[in-house]
């Protein structure tokens, strides 16, 4: 231990010769919340954590439960850009993604979340990105709080897609599904995060022929509007969407996170390979991956990087890359 008043010893960097997952493990233990530590152990290091898949899934769920709220939703900064104890639709979406990743997005857990989502949805079944209860607590400036927020595909699509993929049925889902179909099929001028939400919906919704047709049209919009940086070596050739941070580009892997995604058909094999090569190179010296969106406070920035790191590793592994 360093003497009182002395400068702390420098934090050792992981050996760059180690495989990506080993370098990332160092970063996660150094910086992550308990939830992300347990998610990492479940997905990549079950043997190190001393438990099998069921035990590590239990640990993830226990950590996630700490973010729960009395109304059946989630809060307490689960989505790092929204601070404070109040539940929000974006927190609920984050919780469902975590549960889906450990195979537990169903039963009473999902039913409780659906009851909360029903309580905050619009008459059309759509979810606002930010409920007015956020007012008074810190939140990212790019998600403003308004008194009567509209429902958005951005918040609704990923939730509805996940619930369908896990065979969850709830009365609210019928209205929410109709809203998402209308929103996706009427998209014209769009932006990357809205496209990601649309893909999340289309990848899970039961009507597969309709989903494939909608995805084909959406893929043409992505290419026409240059929403995906197809050549990572020439990012200046791709405009950043209005309101995004400088350098906040999106790549093929951001849309097609798995080979089974409908968005995979939007990109050639060479384009997908270049995207995944770029994602591999993005791992930083400390073992983590960078956050590409606008950073507005130290806490959210610190908490977001382990989440981004876990998602990068899952994406690379899903596409067959050797992460160690």
PDB file of C-alpha atoms in Angstrom:
ATOM      1  CA  UNK A   1       0.000   0.000   0.000  1.00  0.00           C
ATOM      2  CA  UNK A   2       1.293   3.463  -0.838  1.00  0.00           C
ATOM      3  CA  UNK A   3       2.198   5.724   2.064  1.00  0.00           C
ATOM      4  CA  UNK A   4      -0.299   8.409   3.058  1.00  0.00           C
ATOM      5  CA  UNK A   5       0.137  11.453   0.857  1.00  0.00           C
ATOM      6  CA  UNK A   6       2.183   9.589  -1.735  1.00  0.00           C
ATOM      7  CA  UNK A   7       1.124   9.321  -5.334  1.00  0.00           C
ATOM      8  CA  UNK A   8      -0.722   6.054  -6.019  1.00  0.00           C
ATOM      9  CA  UNK A   9       1.135   3.351  -7.858  1.00  0.00           C
ATOM     10  CA  UNK A  10       0.344   3.368 -11.575  1.00  0.00           C
ATOM     11  CA  UNK A  11      -2.293   0.870 -12.665  1.00  0.00           C
ATOM     12  CA  UNK A  12      -0.615  -1.855 -14.725  1.00  0.00           C
ATOM     13  CA  UNK A  13      -1.949  -2.294 -18.241  1.00  0.00           C
ATOM     14  CA  UNK A  14      -2.841  -5.796 -19.433  1.00  0.00           C
ATOM     15  CA  UNK A  15      -0.298  -7.505 -21.631  1.00  0.00           C
ATOM     16  CA  UNK A  16      -1.212  -6.664 -25.227  1.00  0.00           C
ATOM     17  CA  UNK A  17      -0.086 -10.163 -26.206  1.00  0.00           C
ATOM     18  CA  UNK A  18      -2.998 -11.637 -24.241  1.00  0.00           C
ATOM     19  CA  UNK A  19      -6.222 -12.513 -26.114  1.00  0.00           C
ATOM     20  CA  UNK A  20      -8.994  -9.874 -26.157  1.00  0.00           C
ATOM     21  CA  UNK A  21     -11.141 -11.513 -23.490  1.00  0.00           C
ATOM     22  CA  UNK A  22      -8.244 -11.732 -21.002  1.00  0.00           C
ATOM     23  CA  UNK A  23      -7.393  -8.058 -21.518  1.00  0.00           C
ATOM     24  CA  UNK A  24     -11.065  -7.156 -21.151  1.00  0.00           C
ATOM     25  CA  UNK A  25     -11.317  -9.107 -17.910  1.00  0.00           C
ATOM     26  CA  UNK A  26      -8.603  -6.920 -16.396  1.00  0.00           C
ATOM     27  CA  UNK A  27     -10.524  -3.824 -17.478  1.00  0.00           C
ATOM     28  CA  UNK A  28     -13.867  -5.082 -16.143  1.00  0.00           C
ATOM     29  CA  UNK A  29     -12.473  -5.913 -12.704  1.00  0.00           C
ATOM     30  CA  UNK A  30     -10.782  -2.524 -12.608  1.00  0.00           C
ATOM     31  CA  UNK A  31     -13.754  -0.347 -13.622  1.00  0.00           C
ATOM     32  CA  UNK A  32     -17.109  -2.131 -13.807  1.00  0.00           C
ATOM     33  CA  UNK A  33     -20.184  -2.179 -11.607  1.00  0.00           C
ATOM     34  CA  UNK A  34     -21.080  -5.456  -9.897  1.00  0.00           C
ATOM     35  CA  UNK A  35     -23.707  -6.129 -12.588  1.00  0.00           C
ATOM     36  CA  UNK A  36     -21.177  -5.958 -15.415  1.00  0.00           C
ATOM     37  CA  UNK A  37     -18.637  -7.962 -13.409  1.00  0.00           C
ATOM     38  CA  UNK A  38     -21.187 -10.729 -13.059  1.00  0.00           C
ATOM     39  CA  UNK A  39     -22.284 -10.485 -16.688  1.00  0.00           C
ATOM     40  CA  UNK A  40     -18.666 -10.856 -17.777  1.00  0.00           C
ATOM     41  CA  UNK A  41     -18.236 -13.892 -15.536  1.00  0.00           C
ATOM     42  CA  UNK A  42     -21.385 -15.473 -16.946  1.00  0.00           C
ATOM     43  CA  UNK A  43     -20.495 -14.956 -20.607  1.00  0.00           C
ATOM     44  CA  UNK A  44     -16.729 -15.339 -20.604  1.00  0.00           C
ATOM     45  CA  UNK A  45     -15.259 -16.506 -17.311  1.00  0.00           C
ATOM     46  CA  UNK A  46     -17.607 -18.939 -15.581  1.00  0.00           C
ATOM     47  CA  UNK A  47     -14.702 -21.167 -14.618  1.00  0.00           C
ATOM     48  CA  UNK A  48     -12.830 -18.282 -13.041  1.00  0.00           C
ATOM     49  CA  UNK A  49     -15.882 -17.238 -11.039  1.00  0.00           C
ATOM     50  CA  UNK A  50     -16.184 -20.700  -9.568  1.00  0.00           C
ATOM     51  CA  UNK A  51     -19.714 -21.461 -10.764  1.00  0.00           C
ATOM     52  CA  UNK A  52     -21.555 -23.104 -13.616  1.00  0.00           C
ATOM     53  CA  UNK A  53     -23.858 -21.311 -16.048  1.00  0.00           C
ATOM     54  CA  UNK A  54     -26.883 -21.532 -13.765  1.00  0.00           C
ATOM     55  CA  UNK A  55     -24.980 -20.121 -10.803  1.00  0.00           C
ATOM     56  CA  UNK A  56     -23.517 -17.254 -12.810  1.00  0.00           C
ATOM     57  CA  UNK A  57     -26.954 -16.463 -14.254  1.00  0.00           C
ATOM     58  CA  UNK A  58     -28.319 -16.378 -10.695  1.00  0.00           C
ATOM     59  CA  UNK A  59     -25.568 -13.921  -9.795  1.00  0.00           C
ATOM     60  CA  UNK A  60     -26.403 -11.667 -12.763  1.00  0.00           C
ATOM     61  CA  UNK A  61     -30.076 -11.691 -11.850  1.00  0.00           C
ATOM     62  CA  UNK A  62     -29.324 -10.897  -8.218  1.00  0.00           C
ATOM     63  CA  UNK A  63     -27.232  -7.888  -9.247  1.00  0.00           C
ATOM     64  CA  UNK A  64     -29.934  -6.715 -11.640  1.00  0.00           C
ATOM     65  CA  UNK A  65     -32.603  -6.982  -8.930  1.00  0.00           C
ATOM     66  CA  UNK A  66     -30.825  -4.231  -6.994  1.00  0.00           C
ATOM     67  CA  UNK A  67     -31.906  -1.777  -9.712  1.00  0.00           C
ATOM     68  CA  UNK A  68     -35.578  -2.730  -9.421  1.00  0.00           C
ATOM     69  CA  UNK A  69     -38.261  -0.229  -8.415  1.00  0.00           C
ATOM     70  CA  UNK A  70     -41.558  -0.779  -6.558  1.00  0.00           C
ATOM     71  CA  UNK A  71     -43.638  -0.218  -9.709  1.00  0.00           C
ATOM     72  CA  UNK A  72     -42.086  -3.225 -11.466  1.00  0.00           C
ATOM     73  CA  UNK A  73     -39.623  -1.208 -13.515  1.00  0.00           C
ATOM     74  CA  UNK A  74     -35.959  -0.409 -13.072  1.00  0.00           C
ATOM     75  CA  UNK A  75     -34.039   2.726 -12.106  1.00  0.00           C
ATOM     76  CA  UNK A  76     -31.020   3.771 -10.035  1.00  0.00           C
ATOM     77  CA  UNK A  77     -28.866   4.503 -13.076  1.00  0.00           C
ATOM     78  CA  UNK A  78     -29.153   1.046 -14.675  1.00  0.00           C
ATOM     79  CA  UNK A  79     -28.884   2.852 -18.016  1.00  0.00           C
ATOM     80  CA  UNK A  80     -25.903   5.041 -17.062  1.00  0.00           C
ATOM     81  CA  UNK A  81     -27.059   8.185 -18.894  1.00  0.00           C
ATOM     82  CA  UNK A  82     -30.182   8.399 -16.682  1.00  0.00           C
ATOM     83  CA  UNK A  83     -29.363   8.939 -13.012  1.00  0.00           C
ATOM     84  CA  UNK A  84     -31.618   8.863  -9.975  1.00  0.00           C
ATOM     85  CA  UNK A  85     -33.911   6.242  -8.387  1.00  0.00           C
ATOM     86  CA  UNK A  86     -36.939   6.569 -10.676  1.00  0.00           C
ATOM     87  CA  UNK A  87     -37.974   3.929 -13.191  1.00  0.00           C
ATOM     88  CA  UNK A  88     -37.719   4.715 -16.883  1.00  0.00           C
ATOM     89  CA  UNK A  89     -38.581   2.808 -20.093  1.00  0.00           C
ATOM     90  CA  UNK A  90     -34.918   2.860 -21.167  1.00  0.00           C
ATOM     91  CA  UNK A  91     -33.953   1.215 -17.874  1.00  0.00           C
ATOM     92  CA  UNK A  92     -36.598  -1.463 -18.450  1.00  0.00           C
ATOM     93  CA  UNK A  93     -35.255  -2.104 -21.937  1.00  0.00           C
ATOM     94  CA  UNK A  94     -31.734  -2.455 -20.557  1.00  0.00           C
ATOM     95  CA  UNK A  95     -32.965  -4.921 -17.911  1.00  0.00           C
ATOM     96  CA  UNK A  96     -34.743  -7.035 -20.524  1.00  0.00           C
ATOM     97  CA  UNK A  97     -31.578  -7.202 -22.643  1.00  0.00           C
ATOM     98  CA  UNK A  98     -29.635  -8.446 -19.619  1.00  0.00           C
ATOM     99  CA  UNK A  99     -32.303 -11.057 -18.823  1.00  0.00           C
ATOM    100  CA  UNK A 100     -32.426 -12.150 -22.460  1.00  0.00           C
ATOM    101  CA  UNK A 101     -28.643 -12.593 -22.521  1.00  0.00           C
ATOM    102  CA  UNK A 102     -28.827 -15.069 -19.613  1.00  0.00           C
ATOM    103  CA  UNK A 103     -31.950 -16.872 -20.886  1.00  0.00           C
ATOM    104  CA  UNK A 104     -34.320 -15.502 -18.262  1.00  0.00           C
ATOM    105  CA  UNK A 105     -36.519 -13.058 -20.138  1.00  0.00           C
ATOM    106  CA  UNK A 106     -39.844 -14.683 -19.358  1.00  0.00           C
ATOM    107  CA  UNK A 107     -42.314 -15.758 -16.696  1.00  0.00           C
ATOM    108  CA  UNK A 108     -43.100 -13.509 -13.757  1.00  0.00           C
ATOM    109  CA  UNK A 109     -40.031 -11.360 -14.412  1.00  0.00           C
ATOM    110  CA  UNK A 110     -41.288 -10.331 -17.849  1.00  0.00           C
ATOM    111  CA  UNK A 111     -44.877 -10.001 -16.654  1.00  0.00           C
ATOM    112  CA  UNK A 112     -43.850  -7.504 -13.964  1.00  0.00           C
ATOM    113  CA  UNK A 113     -41.930  -5.441 -16.502  1.00  0.00           C
ATOM    114  CA  UNK A 114     -44.887  -5.507 -18.916  1.00  0.00           C
ATOM    115  CA  UNK A 115     -47.211  -4.188 -16.216  1.00  0.00           C
ATOM    116  CA  UNK A 116     -44.823  -1.294 -15.664  1.00  0.00           C
ATOM    117  CA  UNK A 117     -44.508  -0.638 -19.405  1.00  0.00           C
ATOM    118  CA  UNK A 118     -48.302  -0.588 -19.732  1.00  0.00           C
ATOM    119  CA  UNK A 119     -48.478   2.103 -17.061  1.00  0.00           C
ATOM    120  CA  UNK A 120     -46.108   4.462 -18.907  1.00  0.00           C
ATOM    121  CA  UNK A 121     -47.084   3.806 -22.531  1.00  0.00           C
ATOM    122  CA  UNK A 122     -49.150   6.088 -24.739  1.00  0.00           C
ATOM    123  CA  UNK A 123     -52.696   5.103 -25.795  1.00  0.00           C
ATOM    124  CA  UNK A 124     -51.122   3.594 -28.933  1.00  0.00           C
ATOM    125  CA  UNK A 125     -48.938   1.353 -26.789  1.00  0.00           C
ATOM    126  CA  UNK A 126     -45.717   3.226 -27.516  1.00  0.00           C
ATOM    127  CA  UNK A 127     -43.040   3.957 -24.939  1.00  0.00           C
ATOM    128  CA  UNK A 128     -41.504   7.392 -24.413  1.00  0.00           C
ATOM    129  CA  UNK A 129     -37.730   7.454 -24.194  1.00  0.00           C
ATOM    130  CA  UNK A 130     -37.906   9.532 -21.004  1.00  0.00           C
ATOM    131  CA  UNK A 131     -40.852   9.688 -18.604  1.00  0.00           C
ATOM    132  CA  UNK A 132     -41.370  13.091 -16.882  1.00  0.00           C
ATOM    133  CA  UNK A 133     -40.542  11.503 -13.518  1.00  0.00           C
ATOM    134  CA  UNK A 134     -36.898  11.945 -14.513  1.00  0.00           C
ATOM    135  CA  UNK A 135     -37.189  15.682 -13.916  1.00  0.00           C
ATOM    136  CA  UNK A 136     -35.044  16.760 -10.969  1.00  0.00           C
ATOM    137  CA  UNK A 137     -32.473  14.021 -11.471  1.00  0.00           C
ATOM    138  CA  UNK A 138     -29.372  14.245 -13.678  1.00  0.00           C
ATOM    139  CA  UNK A 139     -29.667  12.903 -17.202  1.00  0.00           C
ATOM    140  CA  UNK A 140     -27.828  13.244 -20.482  1.00  0.00           C
ATOM    141  CA  UNK A 141     -28.622  16.478 -22.340  1.00  0.00           C
ATOM    142  CA  UNK A 142     -29.387  14.511 -25.514  1.00  0.00           C
ATOM    143  CA  UNK A 143     -32.418  12.895 -23.798  1.00  0.00           C
ATOM    144  CA  UNK A 144     -34.425  15.966 -22.716  1.00  0.00           C
ATOM    145  CA  UNK A 145     -37.281  15.659 -20.229  1.00  0.00           C
ATOM    146  CA  UNK A 146     -40.640  17.023 -21.419  1.00  0.00           C
ATOM    147  CA  UNK A 147     -44.072  17.055 -19.788  1.00  0.00           C
ATOM    148  CA  UNK A 148     -45.972  15.017 -22.376  1.00  0.00           C
ATOM    149  CA  UNK A 149     -43.397  12.886 -24.204  1.00  0.00           C
ATOM    150  CA  UNK A 150     -44.402  11.094 -27.400  1.00  0.00           C
ATOM    151  CA  UNK A 151     -43.985   7.391 -27.866  1.00  0.00           C
ATOM    152  CA  UNK A 152     -40.883   6.507 -29.844  1.00  0.00           C
ATOM    153  CA  UNK A 153     -39.678   3.545 -31.852  1.00  0.00           C
ATOM    154  CA  UNK A 154     -36.297   4.110 -30.196  1.00  0.00           C
ATOM    155  CA  UNK A 155     -37.654   2.975 -26.823  1.00  0.00           C
ATOM    156  CA  UNK A 156     -40.433   0.637 -27.975  1.00  0.00           C
ATOM    157  CA  UNK A 157     -38.868  -1.427 -30.764  1.00  0.00           C
ATOM    158  CA  UNK A 158     -36.099  -3.188 -28.800  1.00  0.00           C
ATOM    159  CA  UNK A 159     -38.461  -4.061 -25.927  1.00  0.00           C
ATOM    160  CA  UNK A 160     -41.175  -5.475 -28.187  1.00  0.00           C
ATOM    161  CA  UNK A 161     -38.681  -7.458 -30.245  1.00  0.00           C
ATOM    162  CA  UNK A 162     -37.103  -9.017 -27.160  1.00  0.00           C
ATOM    163  CA  UNK A 163     -40.434  -9.985 -25.641  1.00  0.00           C
ATOM    164  CA  UNK A 164     -41.588 -11.620 -28.866  1.00  0.00           C
ATOM    165  CA  UNK A 165     -38.321 -13.499 -29.254  1.00  0.00           C
ATOM    166  CA  UNK A 166     -38.821 -14.924 -25.765  1.00  0.00           C
ATOM    167  CA  UNK A 167     -42.451 -15.902 -26.466  1.00  0.00           C
ATOM    168  CA  UNK A 168     -43.807 -13.436 -23.915  1.00  0.00           C
ATOM    169  CA  UNK A 169     -47.429 -12.453 -24.405  1.00  0.00           C
ATOM    170  CA  UNK A 170     -49.161  -9.590 -22.655  1.00  0.00           C
ATOM    171  CA  UNK A 171     -52.160  -7.448 -23.584  1.00  0.00           C
ATOM    172  CA  UNK A 172     -49.939  -4.372 -23.939  1.00  0.00           C
ATOM    173  CA  UNK A 173     -47.823  -6.133 -26.572  1.00  0.00           C
ATOM    174  CA  UNK A 174     -50.624  -6.163 -29.145  1.00  0.00           C
ATOM    175  CA  UNK A 175     -50.851  -2.358 -29.212  1.00  0.00           C
ATOM    176  CA  UNK A 176     -47.093  -1.927 -28.955  1.00  0.00           C
ATOM    177  CA  UNK A 177     -46.502  -4.307 -31.863  1.00  0.00           C
ATOM    178  CA  UNK A 178     -48.965  -2.425 -34.072  1.00  0.00           C
ATOM    179  CA  UNK A 179     -47.209   0.833 -33.205  1.00  0.00           C
ATOM    180  CA  UNK A 180     -43.811  -0.601 -34.120  1.00  0.00           C
ATOM    181  CA  UNK A 181     -45.016  -1.972 -37.439  1.00  0.00           C
ATOM    182  CA  UNK A 182     -46.470   1.399 -38.387  1.00  0.00           C
ATOM    183  CA  UNK A 183     -43.329   3.233 -37.298  1.00  0.00           C
ATOM    184  CA  UNK A 184     -40.909   0.885 -39.082  1.00  0.00           C
ATOM    185  CA  UNK A 185     -42.859   0.721 -42.322  1.00  0.00           C
ATOM    186  CA  UNK A 186     -43.223   4.510 -42.505  1.00  0.00           C
ATOM    187  CA  UNK A 187     -39.549   5.319 -41.868  1.00  0.00           C
ATOM    188  CA  UNK A 188     -38.000   7.584 -44.487  1.00  0.00           C
ATOM    189  CA  UNK A 189     -35.376  10.006 -43.215  1.00  0.00           C
ATOM    190  CA  UNK A 190     -33.902   8.261 -40.205  1.00  0.00           C
ATOM    191  CA  UNK A 191     -30.757   7.960 -38.077  1.00  0.00           C
ATOM    192  CA  UNK A 192     -28.611   5.053 -36.811  1.00  0.00           C
ATOM    193  CA  UNK A 193     -30.119   4.589 -33.356  1.00  0.00           C
ATOM    194  CA  UNK A 194     -33.631   4.525 -34.792  1.00  0.00           C
ATOM    195  CA  UNK A 195     -32.484   1.928 -37.318  1.00  0.00           C
ATOM    196  CA  UNK A 196     -30.978  -0.180 -34.530  1.00  0.00           C
ATOM    197  CA  UNK A 197     -34.317  -0.055 -32.701  1.00  0.00           C
ATOM    198  CA  UNK A 198     -36.131  -1.101 -35.871  1.00  0.00           C
ATOM    199  CA  UNK A 199     -33.746  -4.034 -36.384  1.00  0.00           C
ATOM    200  CA  UNK A 200     -34.239  -5.171 -32.786  1.00  0.00           C
ATOM    201  CA  UNK A 201     -37.993  -5.220 -33.409  1.00  0.00           C
ATOM    202  CA  UNK A 202     -37.771  -6.973 -36.786  1.00  0.00           C
ATOM    203  CA  UNK A 203     -35.363  -9.630 -35.510  1.00  0.00           C
ATOM    204  CA  UNK A 204     -37.879 -10.744 -32.874  1.00  0.00           C
ATOM    205  CA  UNK A 205     -41.369 -10.162 -34.260  1.00  0.00           C
ATOM    206  CA  UNK A 206     -43.264 -13.362 -35.232  1.00  0.00           C
ATOM    207  CA  UNK A 207     -44.380 -12.356 -38.760  1.00  0.00           C
ATOM    208  CA  UNK A 208     -41.137 -13.295 -40.515  1.00  0.00           C
ATOM    209  CA  UNK A 209     -42.130 -12.616 -44.150  1.00  0.00           C
ATOM    210  CA  UNK A 210     -43.330  -9.130 -43.222  1.00  0.00           C
ATOM    211  CA  UNK A 211     -40.178  -8.577 -41.144  1.00  0.00           C
ATOM    212  CA  UNK A 212     -37.916  -9.584 -44.039  1.00  0.00           C
ATOM    213  CA  UNK A 213     -39.717  -7.235 -46.420  1.00  0.00           C
ATOM    214  CA  UNK A 214     -39.456  -4.354 -43.954  1.00  0.00           C
ATOM    215  CA  UNK A 215     -35.774  -5.117 -43.331  1.00  0.00           C
ATOM    216  CA  UNK A 216     -35.010  -5.118 -47.055  1.00  0.00           C
ATOM    217  CA  UNK A 217     -36.513  -1.650 -47.411  1.00  0.00           C
ATOM    218  CA  UNK A 218     -34.725  -0.417 -44.287  1.00  0.00           C
ATOM    219  CA  UNK A 219     -31.398  -1.716 -45.548  1.00  0.00           C
ATOM    220  CA  UNK A 220     -31.792   0.299 -48.733  1.00  0.00           C
ATOM    221  CA  UNK A 221     -32.412   3.422 -46.639  1.00  0.00           C
ATOM    222  CA  UNK A 222     -29.281   2.755 -44.595  1.00  0.00           C
ATOM    223  CA  UNK A 223     -27.135   2.562 -47.709  1.00  0.00           C
ATOM    224  CA  UNK A 224     -28.826   5.470 -49.503  1.00  0.00           C
ATOM    225  CA  UNK A 225     -28.490   7.742 -46.453  1.00  0.00           C
ATOM    226  CA  UNK A 226     -24.948   6.501 -45.686  1.00  0.00           C
ATOM    227  CA  UNK A 227     -25.824   5.649 -42.107  1.00  0.00           C
ATOM    228  CA  UNK A 228     -23.229   2.866 -41.904  1.00  0.00           C
ATOM    229  CA  UNK A 229     -19.525   3.613 -42.315  1.00  0.00           C
ATOM    230  CA  UNK A 230     -18.708   0.851 -44.782  1.00  0.00           C
ATOM    231  CA  UNK A 231     -15.020   1.740 -45.039  1.00  0.00           C
ATOM    232  CA  UNK A 232     -13.651   2.263 -41.501  1.00  0.00           C
ATOM    233  CA  UNK A 233     -10.347   3.455 -42.986  1.00  0.00           C
ATOM    234  CA  UNK A 234     -12.063   6.512 -44.506  1.00  0.00           C
ATOM    235  CA  UNK A 235     -14.502   7.762 -41.872  1.00  0.00           C
ATOM    236  CA  UNK A 236     -14.422  11.308 -43.235  1.00  0.00           C
ATOM    237  CA  UNK A 237     -16.432  10.031 -46.190  1.00  0.00           C
ATOM    238  CA  UNK A 238     -19.408   9.245 -43.947  1.00  0.00           C
ATOM    239  CA  UNK A 239     -21.457  12.029 -42.350  1.00  0.00           C
ATOM    240  CA  UNK A 240     -22.286  11.902 -38.650  1.00  0.00           C
ATOM    241  CA  UNK A 241     -26.020  12.219 -37.978  1.00  0.00           C
ATOM    242  CA  UNK A 242     -27.290  15.591 -36.762  1.00  0.00           C
ATOM    243  CA  UNK A 243     -27.008  15.931 -32.992  1.00  0.00           C
ATOM    244  CA  UNK A 244     -24.495  13.116 -32.662  1.00  0.00           C
ATOM    245  CA  UNK A 245     -21.053  13.591 -31.141  1.00  0.00           C
ATOM    246  CA  UNK A 246     -18.073  14.163 -33.450  1.00  0.00           C
ATOM    247  CA  UNK A 247     -16.867  10.773 -34.634  1.00  0.00           C
ATOM    248  CA  UNK A 248     -20.069   9.001 -33.542  1.00  0.00           C
ATOM    249  CA  UNK A 249     -20.136   6.733 -36.565  1.00  0.00           C
ATOM    250  CA  UNK A 250     -21.997   3.457 -36.845  1.00  0.00           C
ATOM    251  CA  UNK A 251     -20.695   0.350 -38.554  1.00  0.00           C
ATOM    252  CA  UNK A 252     -22.075  -2.840 -40.051  1.00  0.00           C
ATOM    253  CA  UNK A 253     -21.593  -4.702 -36.770  1.00  0.00           C
ATOM    254  CA  UNK A 254     -23.676  -2.101 -34.920  1.00  0.00           C
ATOM    255  CA  UNK A 255     -26.701  -3.105 -36.991  1.00  0.00           C
ATOM    256  CA  UNK A 256     -25.977  -6.816 -37.517  1.00  0.00           C
ATOM    257  CA  UNK A 257     -24.834  -7.856 -34.051  1.00  0.00           C
ATOM    258  CA  UNK A 258     -25.236 -11.528 -34.947  1.00  0.00           C
ATOM    259  CA  UNK A 259     -25.049 -13.377 -38.267  1.00  0.00           C
ATOM    260  CA  UNK A 260     -28.733 -14.300 -37.835  1.00  0.00           C
ATOM    261  CA  UNK A 261     -29.884 -10.670 -37.756  1.00  0.00           C
ATOM    262  CA  UNK A 262     -31.917  -9.513 -40.758  1.00  0.00           C
ATOM    263  CA  UNK A 263     -29.465  -6.615 -41.027  1.00  0.00           C
ATOM    264  CA  UNK A 264     -26.647  -8.999 -41.993  1.00  0.00           C
ATOM    265  CA  UNK A 265     -28.066  -9.123 -45.537  1.00  0.00           C
ATOM    266  CA  UNK A 266     -27.446  -5.371 -45.907  1.00  0.00           C
ATOM    267  CA  UNK A 267     -23.666  -5.836 -46.071  1.00  0.00           C
ATOM    268  CA  UNK A 268     -21.300  -7.782 -48.268  1.00  0.00           C
ATOM    269  CA  UNK A 269     -18.895 -10.278 -46.730  1.00  0.00           C
ATOM    270  CA  UNK A 270     -16.033  -7.830 -47.289  1.00  0.00           C
ATOM    271  CA  UNK A 271     -17.941  -4.993 -45.628  1.00  0.00           C
ATOM    272  CA  UNK A 272     -18.762  -7.170 -42.639  1.00  0.00           C
ATOM    273  CA  UNK A 273     -15.177  -8.365 -42.391  1.00  0.00           C
ATOM    274  CA  UNK A 274     -13.856  -4.788 -42.437  1.00  0.00           C
ATOM    275  CA  UNK A 275     -16.343  -3.797 -39.761  1.00  0.00           C
ATOM    276  CA  UNK A 276     -15.362  -6.648 -37.454  1.00  0.00           C
ATOM    277  CA  UNK A 277     -11.659  -5.986 -38.068  1.00  0.00           C
ATOM    278  CA  UNK A 278     -12.260  -2.392 -37.011  1.00  0.00           C
ATOM    279  CA  UNK A 279     -14.137  -3.526 -33.889  1.00  0.00           C
ATOM    280  CA  UNK A 280     -11.212  -5.758 -32.914  1.00  0.00           C
ATOM    281  CA  UNK A 281      -8.766  -2.874 -33.343  1.00  0.00           C
ATOM    282  CA  UNK A 282     -10.933  -0.620 -31.171  1.00  0.00           C
ATOM    283  CA  UNK A 283      -9.910  -2.434 -27.993  1.00  0.00           C
ATOM    284  CA  UNK A 284      -7.902   0.078 -25.995  1.00  0.00           C
ATOM    285  CA  UNK A 285      -4.621  -0.283 -24.130  1.00  0.00           C
ATOM    286  CA  UNK A 286      -6.481  -0.739 -20.823  1.00  0.00           C
ATOM    287  CA  UNK A 287      -8.448  -3.690 -22.238  1.00  0.00           C
ATOM    288  CA  UNK A 288     -11.774  -1.919 -22.717  1.00  0.00           C
ATOM    289  CA  UNK A 289     -13.600  -0.580 -25.727  1.00  0.00           C
ATOM    290  CA  UNK A 290     -14.375   3.148 -26.134  1.00  0.00           C
ATOM    291  CA  UNK A 291     -17.762   4.837 -25.866  1.00  0.00           C
ATOM    292  CA  UNK A 292     -18.514   6.572 -29.152  1.00  0.00           C
ATOM    293  CA  UNK A 293     -21.489   8.674 -28.087  1.00  0.00           C
ATOM    294  CA  UNK A 294     -21.287  12.046 -26.356  1.00  0.00           C
ATOM    295  CA  UNK A 295     -19.842  11.908 -22.850  1.00  0.00           C
ATOM    296  CA  UNK A 296     -21.429  14.455 -20.507  1.00  0.00           C
ATOM    297  CA  UNK A 297     -20.283  13.431 -16.998  1.00  0.00           C
ATOM    298  CA  UNK A 298     -17.508  11.233 -15.545  1.00  0.00           C
ATOM    299  CA  UNK A 299     -19.782   8.704 -13.812  1.00  0.00           C
ATOM    300  CA  UNK A 300     -21.856   7.687 -16.842  1.00  0.00           C
ATOM    301  CA  UNK A 301     -18.725   7.553 -18.993  1.00  0.00           C
ATOM    302  CA  UNK A 302     -16.980   5.218 -16.543  1.00  0.00           C
ATOM    303  CA  UNK A 303     -20.029   2.946 -16.159  1.00  0.00           C
ATOM    304  CA  UNK A 304     -20.756   2.773 -19.888  1.00  0.00           C
ATOM    305  CA  UNK A 305     -17.374   1.472 -21.041  1.00  0.00           C
ATOM    306  CA  UNK A 306     -17.682  -1.992 -19.407  1.00  0.00           C
ATOM    307  CA  UNK A 307     -21.139  -2.352 -20.975  1.00  0.00           C
ATOM    308  CA  UNK A 308     -19.731  -1.444 -24.390  1.00  0.00           C
ATOM    309  CA  UNK A 309     -16.824  -3.831 -23.809  1.00  0.00           C
ATOM    310  CA  UNK A 310     -19.091  -6.785 -23.033  1.00  0.00           C
ATOM    311  CA  UNK A 311     -21.232  -6.038 -26.101  1.00  0.00           C
ATOM    312  CA  UNK A 312     -18.132  -5.815 -28.315  1.00  0.00           C
ATOM    313  CA  UNK A 313     -16.916  -9.219 -27.145  1.00  0.00           C
ATOM    314  CA  UNK A 314     -20.367 -10.775 -27.616  1.00  0.00           C
ATOM    315  CA  UNK A 315     -20.586  -9.349 -31.135  1.00  0.00           C
ATOM    316  CA  UNK A 316     -17.137 -10.597 -32.109  1.00  0.00           C
ATOM    317  CA  UNK A 317     -17.831 -14.061 -30.707  1.00  0.00           C
ATOM    318  CA  UNK A 318     -21.241 -14.262 -32.409  1.00  0.00           C
ATOM    319  CA  UNK A 319     -19.539 -13.599 -35.753  1.00  0.00           C
ATOM    320  CA  UNK A 320     -16.976 -16.331 -35.175  1.00  0.00           C
ATOM    321  CA  UNK A 321     -14.004 -14.192 -34.180  1.00  0.00           C
ATOM    322  CA  UNK A 322     -11.473 -15.739 -31.815  1.00  0.00           C
ATOM    323  CA  UNK A 323     -11.554 -13.660 -28.630  1.00  0.00           C
ATOM    324  CA  UNK A 324      -9.654 -16.163 -26.492  1.00  0.00           C
TER     325      UNK A 324
END
